[in-house]
Amino acid sequence: MLKHIYKYSNEAGTDEAGRGCLAGPVTAGAIILPKGFSNKILNDSKQLSESKREFLRPILEKEAVAFSVCHVFENEIDSINILNASILAMHRALDTLAQVPSFIIVDGNRFKPYPSVGHECIIKGDGKFMSIAAASILAKTYRDEYMARIHEEFPMYNWKKNKGYPTKEHREAIRKHGLTKYHRKSFRQLPEQLTLDI
């Protein structure tokens, strides 16, 4: 059973999706849930089917005190590295919340202090606290939606299915067709390569 709050009723949970992908943005969600919120299905997005995530998204958006989702795209990931890009995405999501939270709980063990608001990093927090789980669902569903859109432009990579992750199929498509503008050029795209021919 997920806990409702860590310290304060007006705290925001934040999480990201797409950190380990070869293509597409890293996407972060931030959400403040109302006091007394509960949902029996809500869990870490990785533990839920796509249909359950899609079912929960409008419920979370409707019930939230405030929520926001932000992408950080490939060129920025390549210029500042994926860890910094993940934290930047979470900061931008927090920046665009309609309400300033009293505290921030972050999934994982790395974060940079957010202006004027305290935070706590919680390892596997998306399986412990509702707001982090909710943020993980928003980040995942919005990113999946984006990847399905760019799939239409480059269907040979099958991003609609693999979402840009380094599956065998995705890597075979890179080997055959090369890189697109959506690929992260700083990532090791093929296992045997040391540098990218770009």
Short mmCIF file of C-alpha atoms in Angstrom, two decimals:
data_model
loop_
_atom_site.label_atom_id
_atom_site.label_comp_id
_atom_site.label_asym_id
_atom_site.label_seq_id
_atom_site.Cartn_x
_atom_site.Cartn_y
_atom_site.Cartn_z
CA MET A 1 0.00 0.00 0.00
CA LEU A 2 1.44 3.36 -1.04
CA LYS A 3 1.73 6.09 1.57
CA HIS A 4 -0.07 9.34 0.97
CA ILE A 5 2.53 11.75 2.34
CA TYR A 6 6.14 11.74 3.44
CA LYS A 7 6.18 14.91 5.56
CA TYR A 8 3.64 17.51 4.41
CA SER A 9 0.14 17.42 2.92
CA ASN A 10 1.10 19.93 0.22
CA GLU A 11 4.21 18.13 -1.00
CA ALA A 12 4.95 17.43 -4.66
CA GLY A 13 6.19 14.12 -5.96
CA THR A 14 8.42 14.10 -9.04
CA ASP A 15 9.83 11.39 -11.29
CA GLU A 16 11.19 10.96 -14.81
CA ALA A 17 10.79 8.54 -17.71
CA GLY A 18 13.06 7.73 -20.62
CA ARG A 19 16.44 8.05 -18.97
CA GLY A 20 17.85 4.88 -20.54
CA CYS A 21 16.53 5.46 -24.06
CA LEU A 22 18.57 5.93 -27.23
CA ALA A 23 16.04 8.32 -28.78
CA GLY A 24 13.51 10.90 -27.70
CA PRO A 25 13.32 13.17 -24.67
CA VAL A 26 13.67 12.49 -21.00
CA THR A 27 10.31 13.45 -19.50
CA ALA A 28 9.44 14.42 -15.93
CA GLY A 29 6.17 14.71 -14.09
CA ALA A 30 5.46 16.65 -10.90
CA ILE A 31 2.19 16.44 -8.99
CA ILE A 32 0.58 17.59 -5.75
CA LEU A 33 -2.23 15.27 -4.69
CA PRO A 34 -5.11 16.45 -2.50
CA LYS A 35 -5.37 15.55 1.15
CA GLY A 36 -7.06 12.17 1.56
CA PHE A 37 -6.48 11.08 -2.05
CA SER A 38 -6.54 7.32 -2.57
CA ASN A 39 -6.64 4.96 -5.53
CA LYS A 40 -6.38 1.16 -5.35
CA ILE A 41 -4.73 0.82 -8.78
CA LEU A 42 -2.08 3.52 -8.36
CA ASN A 43 1.45 2.12 -8.28
CA ASP A 44 4.90 2.62 -9.79
CA SER A 45 4.28 3.05 -13.55
CA LYS A 46 6.67 0.16 -14.31
CA GLN A 47 4.39 -2.19 -12.35
CA LEU A 48 1.28 -1.24 -14.33
CA SER A 49 0.09 -2.22 -17.79
CA GLU A 50 -0.19 0.45 -20.46
CA SER A 51 -3.99 0.31 -20.23
CA LYS A 52 -3.91 0.91 -16.46
CA ARG A 53 -1.52 3.85 -16.88
CA GLU A 54 -3.80 5.35 -19.52
CA PHE A 55 -6.81 4.78 -17.26
CA LEU A 56 -5.13 6.52 -14.33
CA ARG A 57 -3.79 9.55 -16.20
CA PRO A 58 -7.08 11.50 -16.54
CA ILE A 59 -8.03 10.62 -12.96
CA LEU A 60 -4.74 12.02 -11.68
CA GLU A 61 -5.05 15.12 -13.84
CA LYS A 62 -8.58 15.76 -12.63
CA GLU A 63 -7.94 15.07 -8.94
CA ALA A 64 -4.55 16.77 -8.60
CA VAL A 65 -4.16 20.05 -6.74
CA ALA A 66 -1.56 20.81 -9.44
CA PHE A 67 0.44 18.80 -11.98
CA SER A 68 2.91 19.43 -14.78
CA VAL A 69 4.90 17.42 -17.31
CA CYS A 70 8.04 18.64 -19.13
CA HIS A 71 10.31 17.16 -21.81
CA VAL A 72 14.04 17.78 -22.15
CA PHE A 73 15.02 16.94 -25.72
CA GLU A 74 17.96 15.18 -27.34
CA ASN A 75 20.19 18.18 -28.09
CA GLU A 76 19.99 19.34 -24.48
CA ILE A 77 20.58 15.79 -23.19
CA ASP A 78 23.68 15.60 -25.39
CA SER A 79 25.01 18.95 -24.16
CA ILE A 80 24.51 18.49 -20.40
CA ASN A 81 24.36 14.65 -20.00
CA ILE A 82 21.40 12.48 -19.09
CA LEU A 83 21.64 12.84 -15.30
CA ASN A 84 21.59 16.64 -15.49
CA ALA A 85 18.85 16.50 -18.13
CA SER A 86 16.70 14.26 -15.89
CA ILE A 87 17.06 16.68 -12.97
CA LEU A 88 16.43 19.65 -15.27
CA ALA A 89 13.21 18.03 -16.52
CA MET A 90 12.03 17.57 -12.92
CA HIS A 91 12.91 21.18 -12.07
CA ARG A 92 11.00 22.44 -15.12
CA ALA A 93 7.97 20.36 -14.17
CA LEU A 94 8.11 21.83 -10.66
CA ASP A 95 8.57 25.34 -12.12
CA THR A 96 5.31 25.01 -14.06
CA LEU A 97 3.12 23.69 -11.25
CA ALA A 98 0.16 26.01 -10.62
CA GLN A 99 0.96 25.91 -6.90
CA VAL A 100 4.27 26.04 -5.04
CA PRO A 101 4.69 22.87 -2.96
CA SER A 102 5.72 22.91 0.69
CA PHE A 103 8.18 20.05 0.10
CA ILE A 104 9.41 17.88 -2.79
CA ILE A 105 9.88 14.12 -2.78
CA VAL A 106 12.01 12.75 -5.60
CA ASP A 107 12.30 9.24 -6.95
CA GLY A 108 15.89 7.99 -6.86
CA ASN A 109 19.04 9.20 -5.17
CA ARG A 110 20.14 12.24 -7.19
CA PHE A 111 18.66 15.72 -7.31
CA LYS A 112 19.78 19.35 -7.16
CA PRO A 113 18.28 21.69 -4.57
CA TYR A 114 15.14 23.43 -5.80
CA PRO A 115 14.86 27.17 -4.98
CA SER A 116 13.19 27.89 -1.63
CA VAL A 117 11.66 24.39 -1.26
CA GLY A 118 13.22 21.49 0.65
CA HIS A 119 13.46 18.04 -0.90
CA GLU A 120 14.17 14.40 -0.07
CA CYS A 121 15.41 11.72 -2.47
CA ILE A 122 13.70 8.38 -1.93
CA ILE A 123 15.12 5.26 -3.58
CA LYS A 124 12.28 3.32 -5.26
CA GLY A 125 9.99 6.12 -4.13
CA ASP A 126 7.58 5.40 -6.99
CA GLY A 127 6.70 2.16 -5.19
CA LYS A 128 6.35 3.85 -1.78
CA PHE A 129 4.53 7.19 -2.15
CA MET A 130 1.41 8.07 -4.11
CA SER A 131 2.64 11.40 -5.46
CA ILE A 132 5.86 9.90 -6.85
CA ALA A 133 3.92 6.99 -8.38
CA ALA A 134 1.47 9.50 -9.90
CA ALA A 135 4.35 11.60 -11.27
CA SER A 136 5.89 8.46 -12.78
CA ILE A 137 2.60 7.66 -14.55
CA LEU A 138 2.27 11.17 -15.96
CA ALA A 139 5.89 11.19 -17.15
CA LYS A 140 5.56 7.74 -18.74
CA THR A 141 2.22 8.33 -20.49
CA TYR A 142 3.16 11.75 -21.87
CA ARG A 143 6.50 10.44 -23.11
CA ASP A 144 4.90 7.35 -24.69
CA GLU A 145 2.40 9.62 -26.44
CA TYR A 146 5.26 11.73 -27.83
CA MET A 147 7.17 8.64 -29.02
CA ALA A 148 4.03 7.35 -30.79
CA ARG A 149 3.82 10.70 -32.64
CA ILE A 150 7.44 10.66 -33.86
CA HIS A 151 7.04 6.98 -34.76
CA GLU A 152 4.82 8.18 -37.63
CA GLU A 153 7.79 10.14 -39.00
CA PHE A 154 10.29 7.27 -38.68
CA PRO A 155 8.25 4.03 -38.47
CA MET A 156 11.27 1.83 -39.25
CA TYR A 157 12.52 2.22 -35.65
CA ASN A 158 9.17 1.09 -34.18
CA TRP A 159 9.23 3.70 -31.39
CA LYS A 160 5.50 3.16 -30.92
CA LYS A 161 6.43 -0.18 -29.39
CA ASN A 162 9.96 0.20 -27.97
CA LYS A 163 9.57 3.89 -26.96
CA GLY A 164 13.20 4.55 -27.90
CA TYR A 165 14.70 1.98 -25.53
CA PRO A 166 17.72 -0.04 -26.73
CA THR A 167 15.87 -3.16 -27.85
CA LYS A 168 17.46 -5.54 -30.35
CA GLU A 169 14.94 -4.36 -32.97
CA HIS A 170 15.77 -0.70 -32.36
CA ARG A 171 19.51 -1.30 -32.61
CA GLU A 172 19.08 -3.33 -35.81
CA ALA A 173 17.13 -0.41 -37.30
CA ILE A 174 19.95 1.99 -36.31
CA ARG A 175 22.47 -0.35 -37.94
CA LYS A 176 20.38 -0.44 -41.13
CA HIS A 177 19.06 3.13 -41.36
CA GLY A 178 21.50 5.18 -39.25
CA LEU A 179 20.55 7.87 -36.73
CA THR A 180 17.71 10.38 -36.87
CA LYS A 181 17.39 13.87 -35.43
CA TYR A 182 15.62 12.26 -32.45
CA HIS A 183 18.53 10.01 -31.46
CA ARG A 184 20.80 11.01 -28.58
CA LYS A 185 24.17 11.43 -30.25
CA SER A 186 26.10 11.22 -26.97
CA PHE A 187 24.74 7.72 -26.24
CA ARG A 188 26.38 4.49 -27.29
CA GLN A 189 23.86 3.53 -29.93
CA LEU A 190 25.38 0.19 -30.94
CA PRO A 191 27.11 -2.17 -28.48
CA GLU A 192 30.27 -2.62 -30.53
CA GLN A 193 30.98 1.04 -31.28
CA LEU A 194 33.22 3.33 -29.29
CA THR A 195 32.34 6.52 -31.18
CA LEU A 196 29.52 7.57 -33.45
CA ASP A 197 30.16 8.32 -37.10
CA ILE A 198 28.42 11.69 -37.23
#
